[in-house]
């Protein structure tokens, strides 16, 4: 077959098939549509306003490396007027995070953005290595996820930024939609396709790559010659998510639009009003001041479990209640430093009259 | 931010419930006497206690939707507004459906108590006529695929076991048959509408209209032309399902039915839900569970009656259906597996869910329960001409924003103040080489899923069919022509990718050889 010309500019020779649309296009057009779609996403959701300070959650992996590059490009091209920072969390996983942080440090120099690294060790007094040696490899991602979420907010508050952007891509979001349906997590299902969340947290958090295919992110890195760190975590994620991911890959192979189609589905429905009403209101953690739907935030609960050697049991609600009955003991435990929100004390999203 | 492969680890993972051990005792939990024969979600039942459990679930799922309005009585007399139509495929679920409906609602032998009064009172469904008549409808699909046999007569024999059920067989090619359309009461239309599906770069579906000619193609030819123009296996199986659904609905309407019952089990229901969501059908998740259909968009003045589509087996798993059929001697002829769709999304979903159910038995009910808590976000714009389900606003706008397919799109030009031109002299967007009626397009009349079905391509490079006009199903033309009169157009572990080979490998299938 003769080399086709680019389906977009009809001019240059097509050198790639676009994973998202199947169109055969040239390299320049690929860069252009990839960046412009992210730009559309940002405009449509009105994510930023001039003067915003934005932290890019950077792990050294492909998503955040490309995100940092594209954010810088779009900020220059379209004059968003943003002040950009890199924010990295060091979970304390030997042979994984320590190496990937080197990539982040290189990005800091290439892009000339200030970098803040915050470690689980300094914040919680526990590295993931230490946690895994205590609890084994079963619930490690639960700990890691809760700790990371809070660490990001705390890092952002030291940088004094208004907004955190993360590299979650379309594949991640589609997978999460499927996961939440399959495990009946209606609360998360309602919000996992929302591009920008604020309210349950104190700091705005958004996903500019919400509609960007993982394969296109790799392709972008490849043609732009960006390097990133590609190791999988040595404490890899749970089997159930693995099933969901393999299934999504099959769907994508059958019809590449499946990823975007699932996100479209997720955006088209919402949780019925009568069910929303039964969901819990937010309050602040009595121990560390972080947002929480219970007296104690998840991080404080998990940390207390670790400190008291009951870590594996606090995963379930019932065990958590049991542990609560055994209280009080917190004054002898290590706790998380008080959280100070960078935002004004009154926030509309916080449950009133509490 | 995670390169950890745990994308949403920022939200702590709730863990999945694993397979649990059987109950402590091996005796039936209901009668506590006989040894158990089947385990249903951790509880053991004996044969005798199991069947009433299934019929109870069946009635609980069906009966609240029998009467047109809920009324005030706690146990109202069951009385439907019209007749009953049951969709029958010969498969497990619909074979059960026929048998249970017959047993509960049509087996006229009232059981009398010692006072010669019917047991269960005169409102018991067995003792009252809930529906005046019942029809069983089968849609034969053999002409769509080579090598399938015609099961019409075999299924007629099965249905003849139930003398009070009338058997009606339709054929999948009826979707293109004008005489069938007139028979079920459709409005006549004088032109043959075709659509241009073959254009690989555009997602617009222009309509080509022509008057009927004596040399009109046969319905089967039209069906085959339609199916072969579809871009994926997924699209083929979805098209077949949509056709079966619409053919059955119009048959139900022509029989004066108020209810259409489907034999969908809990397992098939959760498969359909995930499959539909994976094809962009999230907006109609509610319809996937329970639906009220009113024939849409036809200029007739009389108000069309509403048909309720109910799945009375929606709380009974496939495994329970199989046990019920075995212990109640129900004939299950079995459905032929439709060839040429095994790599489609529906088949993949089926394999996935059935596999998952083995390790995580509560998955199927969790999926159905979760989806029942969802509602569409905005009010519908009307209904889709192809599948006749509710349709959202601004579908094309969304699609164009998310995936740029051409530089000529208005959205692009208006959004970008300084559009950086990737090449300096960009030619104007190409004009269509076909002389077609540009003002009439099917696109704005399609829901997200149907539009995706017709336009979304596989990466495996299915042949581009060129632009052959593809005939449209009979129910699409009248409302489309009607609208034209009123509406204006409008990886390796542990390396930094210094070496670009692994990156290249990861995207290799998308790089074109030069
Ligand atoms: S895989 Fe789990 S433990 Fe490893 S970084 Fe991700 S969330 Fe943390
Ligand atoms: Zn080009
Ligand atoms: Zn706390
Ligand atoms: Zn029993
Ligand atoms: Zn449709």
Short mmCIF file of C-alpha atoms in Angstrom, two decimals, chain B residues 35-223:
data_model
loop_
_atom_site.label_atom_id
_atom_site.label_comp_id
_atom_site.label_asym_id
_atom_site.label_seq_id
_atom_site.Cartn_x
_atom_site.Cartn_y
_atom_site.Cartn_z
CA UNK B 35 -29.85 -31.93 52.78
CA UNK B 36 -28.97 -28.99 50.58
CA UNK B 37 -28.82 -29.28 46.80
CA UNK B 38 -27.73 -25.82 45.76
CA UNK B 39 -25.76 -22.94 47.25
CA UNK B 40 -27.11 -19.46 46.58
CA UNK B 41 -24.86 -16.71 47.82
CA UNK B 42 -23.57 -18.66 50.80
CA UNK B 43 -26.92 -20.21 51.78
CA UNK B 44 -27.82 -23.85 51.11
CA UNK B 45 -31.27 -24.88 49.81
CA UNK B 46 -32.87 -28.20 49.09
CA UNK B 47 -34.62 -28.87 45.79
CA UNK B 48 -38.11 -28.52 47.23
CA UNK B 49 -37.45 -25.17 48.83
CA UNK B 50 -35.50 -23.84 45.89
CA UNK B 51 -38.22 -23.67 43.22
CA UNK B 52 -40.67 -21.60 45.30
CA UNK B 53 -37.79 -19.24 46.01
CA UNK B 54 -37.28 -18.67 42.29
CA UNK B 55 -40.98 -18.09 41.60
CA UNK B 56 -41.13 -15.70 44.54
CA UNK B 57 -38.28 -13.63 43.13
CA UNK B 58 -40.02 -13.75 39.77
CA UNK B 59 -43.29 -12.40 41.13
CA UNK B 60 -41.57 -9.76 43.22
CA UNK B 61 -39.81 -8.45 40.15
CA UNK B 62 -42.85 -8.53 37.89
CA UNK B 63 -45.98 -7.81 39.87
CA UNK B 64 -45.37 -4.22 40.95
CA UNK B 65 -45.37 -3.24 37.28
CA UNK B 66 -48.46 -5.14 36.13
CA UNK B 67 -51.13 -2.60 37.00
CA UNK B 68 -50.99 0.62 35.04
CA UNK B 69 -51.13 2.72 38.18
CA UNK B 70 -50.06 1.72 41.63
CA UNK B 71 -53.44 2.34 43.30
CA UNK B 72 -53.89 2.51 47.04
CA UNK B 73 -54.64 -1.06 47.98
CA UNK B 74 -51.79 -3.01 49.54
CA UNK B 75 -52.60 -6.16 47.59
CA UNK B 76 -54.43 -4.84 44.57
CA UNK B 77 -56.13 -7.14 42.12
CA UNK B 78 -53.62 -7.75 39.34
CA UNK B 79 -55.04 -6.49 36.10
CA UNK B 80 -53.00 -5.40 33.12
CA UNK B 81 -54.04 -2.73 30.67
CA UNK B 82 -53.50 -4.89 27.64
CA UNK B 83 -52.19 -8.21 26.44
CA UNK B 84 -48.95 -9.99 27.19
CA UNK B 85 -46.05 -10.62 24.87
CA UNK B 86 -43.05 -12.72 25.80
CA UNK B 87 -39.81 -12.64 23.89
CA UNK B 88 -38.53 -16.15 23.28
CA UNK B 89 -35.15 -17.20 21.93
CA UNK B 90 -35.04 -20.86 22.89
CA UNK B 91 -32.35 -20.02 25.46
CA UNK B 92 -32.38 -20.85 29.15
CA UNK B 93 -33.86 -17.61 30.49
CA UNK B 94 -36.74 -17.27 28.07
CA UNK B 95 -37.62 -20.98 28.35
CA UNK B 96 -37.96 -20.44 32.10
CA UNK B 97 -39.96 -17.29 31.50
CA UNK B 98 -42.59 -19.13 29.45
CA UNK B 99 -42.87 -21.92 31.95
CA UNK B 100 -43.18 -19.76 35.04
CA UNK B 101 -45.63 -17.33 33.43
CA UNK B 102 -47.73 -20.28 32.37
CA UNK B 103 -47.63 -21.81 35.82
CA UNK B 104 -48.46 -18.64 37.73
CA UNK B 105 -50.80 -16.76 35.43
CA UNK B 106 -52.30 -19.08 32.82
CA UNK B 107 -52.73 -22.54 34.28
CA UNK B 108 -56.44 -22.00 34.95
CA UNK B 109 -56.66 -24.92 37.39
CA UNK B 110 -57.67 -23.00 40.49
CA UNK B 111 -56.74 -24.94 43.55
CA UNK B 112 -59.82 -25.00 45.79
CA UNK B 113 -59.81 -25.24 49.54
CA UNK B 114 -62.30 -27.19 51.66
CA UNK B 115 -64.91 -24.40 51.33
CA UNK B 116 -64.64 -24.61 47.56
CA UNK B 117 -62.97 -21.24 47.45
CA UNK B 118 -59.85 -20.75 45.44
CA UNK B 119 -56.69 -21.03 47.53
CA UNK B 120 -54.93 -17.73 47.78
CA UNK B 121 -58.17 -15.75 47.40
CA UNK B 122 -59.79 -14.63 44.20
CA UNK B 123 -57.08 -12.03 43.65
CA UNK B 124 -54.39 -14.66 43.47
CA UNK B 125 -52.98 -14.34 39.95
CA UNK B 126 -53.77 -17.94 39.18
CA UNK B 127 -57.44 -17.27 39.84
CA UNK B 128 -57.86 -14.05 37.92
CA UNK B 129 -57.13 -13.17 34.34
CA UNK B 130 -54.23 -10.77 34.56
CA UNK B 131 -53.78 -10.53 30.80
CA UNK B 132 -56.54 -11.35 28.30
CA UNK B 133 -54.12 -13.09 25.95
CA UNK B 134 -50.48 -14.09 25.68
CA UNK B 135 -48.23 -14.21 22.64
CA UNK B 136 -44.76 -15.66 22.34
CA UNK B 137 -42.54 -13.88 19.84
CA UNK B 138 -39.43 -15.32 18.27
CA UNK B 139 -37.08 -13.44 15.96
CA UNK B 140 -35.18 -15.74 13.62
CA UNK B 141 -31.70 -14.41 12.81
CA UNK B 142 -30.38 -17.20 10.58
CA UNK B 143 -30.44 -15.13 7.40
CA UNK B 144 -27.98 -12.67 8.88
CA UNK B 145 -25.13 -15.17 9.07
CA UNK B 146 -24.08 -18.05 6.90
CA UNK B 147 -24.18 -21.48 8.47
CA UNK B 148 -26.97 -20.89 10.99
CA UNK B 149 -30.01 -23.10 10.91
CA UNK B 150 -33.60 -21.92 10.98
CA UNK B 151 -35.14 -22.72 14.36
CA UNK B 152 -38.61 -21.34 13.74
CA UNK B 153 -40.37 -24.71 13.61
CA UNK B 154 -38.40 -26.27 16.44
CA UNK B 155 -39.42 -23.43 18.72
CA UNK B 156 -43.01 -23.63 17.53
CA UNK B 157 -43.06 -27.18 18.89
CA UNK B 158 -41.72 -25.99 22.23
CA UNK B 159 -44.33 -23.26 22.52
CA UNK B 160 -47.13 -25.68 21.55
CA UNK B 161 -46.73 -27.26 25.01
CA UNK B 162 -48.56 -24.22 26.28
CA UNK B 163 -51.86 -24.20 24.38
CA UNK B 164 -52.92 -20.82 25.73
CA UNK B 165 -49.85 -19.10 24.20
CA UNK B 166 -49.94 -17.97 20.61
CA UNK B 167 -46.67 -18.28 18.70
CA UNK B 168 -45.53 -15.53 16.34
CA UNK B 169 -42.29 -15.83 14.41
CA UNK B 170 -40.66 -12.84 12.81
CA UNK B 171 -37.38 -12.68 10.96
CA UNK B 172 -34.47 -10.34 11.44
CA UNK B 173 -34.70 -9.19 7.80
CA UNK B 174 -38.19 -7.86 8.57
CA UNK B 175 -36.32 -4.82 9.81
CA UNK B 176 -36.00 -3.95 6.10
CA UNK B 177 -39.33 -5.33 4.93
CA UNK B 178 -41.97 -2.75 4.07
CA UNK B 179 -44.77 -5.27 4.08
CA UNK B 180 -43.93 -6.32 7.64
CA UNK B 181 -43.79 -2.67 8.61
CA UNK B 182 -47.26 -2.03 7.23
CA UNK B 183 -48.53 -5.22 8.90
CA UNK B 184 -47.48 -4.00 12.34
CA UNK B 185 -49.13 -0.67 11.69
CA UNK B 186 -46.21 1.46 10.59
CA UNK B 187 -46.78 4.53 8.47
CA UNK B 188 -45.97 4.09 4.80
CA UNK B 189 -43.06 5.96 3.33
CA UNK B 190 -42.43 6.54 -0.34
CA UNK B 191 -38.74 6.84 -0.49
CA UNK B 192 -36.00 4.46 0.25
CA UNK B 193 -33.51 6.11 2.58
CA UNK B 194 -29.91 5.05 2.62
CA UNK B 195 -27.04 6.27 4.66
CA UNK B 196 -23.40 6.82 3.81
CA UNK B 197 -21.40 4.88 6.40
CA UNK B 198 -18.22 4.09 4.54
CA UNK B 199 -16.40 7.40 4.92
CA UNK B 200 -13.43 6.71 7.17
CA UNK B 201 -12.54 10.26 8.09
CA UNK B 202 -15.93 11.72 8.73
CA UNK B 203 -18.38 10.78 11.41
CA UNK B 204 -21.26 12.41 9.70
CA UNK B 205 -23.92 10.13 8.32
CA UNK B 206 -25.41 11.75 5.27
CA UNK B 207 -28.70 10.54 3.96
CA UNK B 208 -29.18 9.52 0.40
CA UNK B 209 -32.77 9.32 -0.59
CA UNK B 210 -34.29 7.69 -3.62
CA UNK B 211 -37.78 6.72 -4.68
CA UNK B 212 -38.66 3.09 -4.52
CA UNK B 213 -38.09 1.30 -7.76
CA UNK B 214 -39.54 -2.00 -8.94
CA UNK B 215 -36.06 -3.48 -8.78
CA UNK B 216 -35.94 -2.88 -5.07
CA UNK B 217 -33.50 -5.03 -3.13
CA UNK B 218 -34.94 -7.86 -1.07
CA UNK B 219 -35.10 -7.37 2.72
CA UNK B 220 -32.38 -9.98 3.21
CA UNK B 221 -30.10 -8.21 0.73
CA UNK B 222 -30.68 -4.95 2.57
CA UNK B 223 -29.94 -6.59 5.91
#
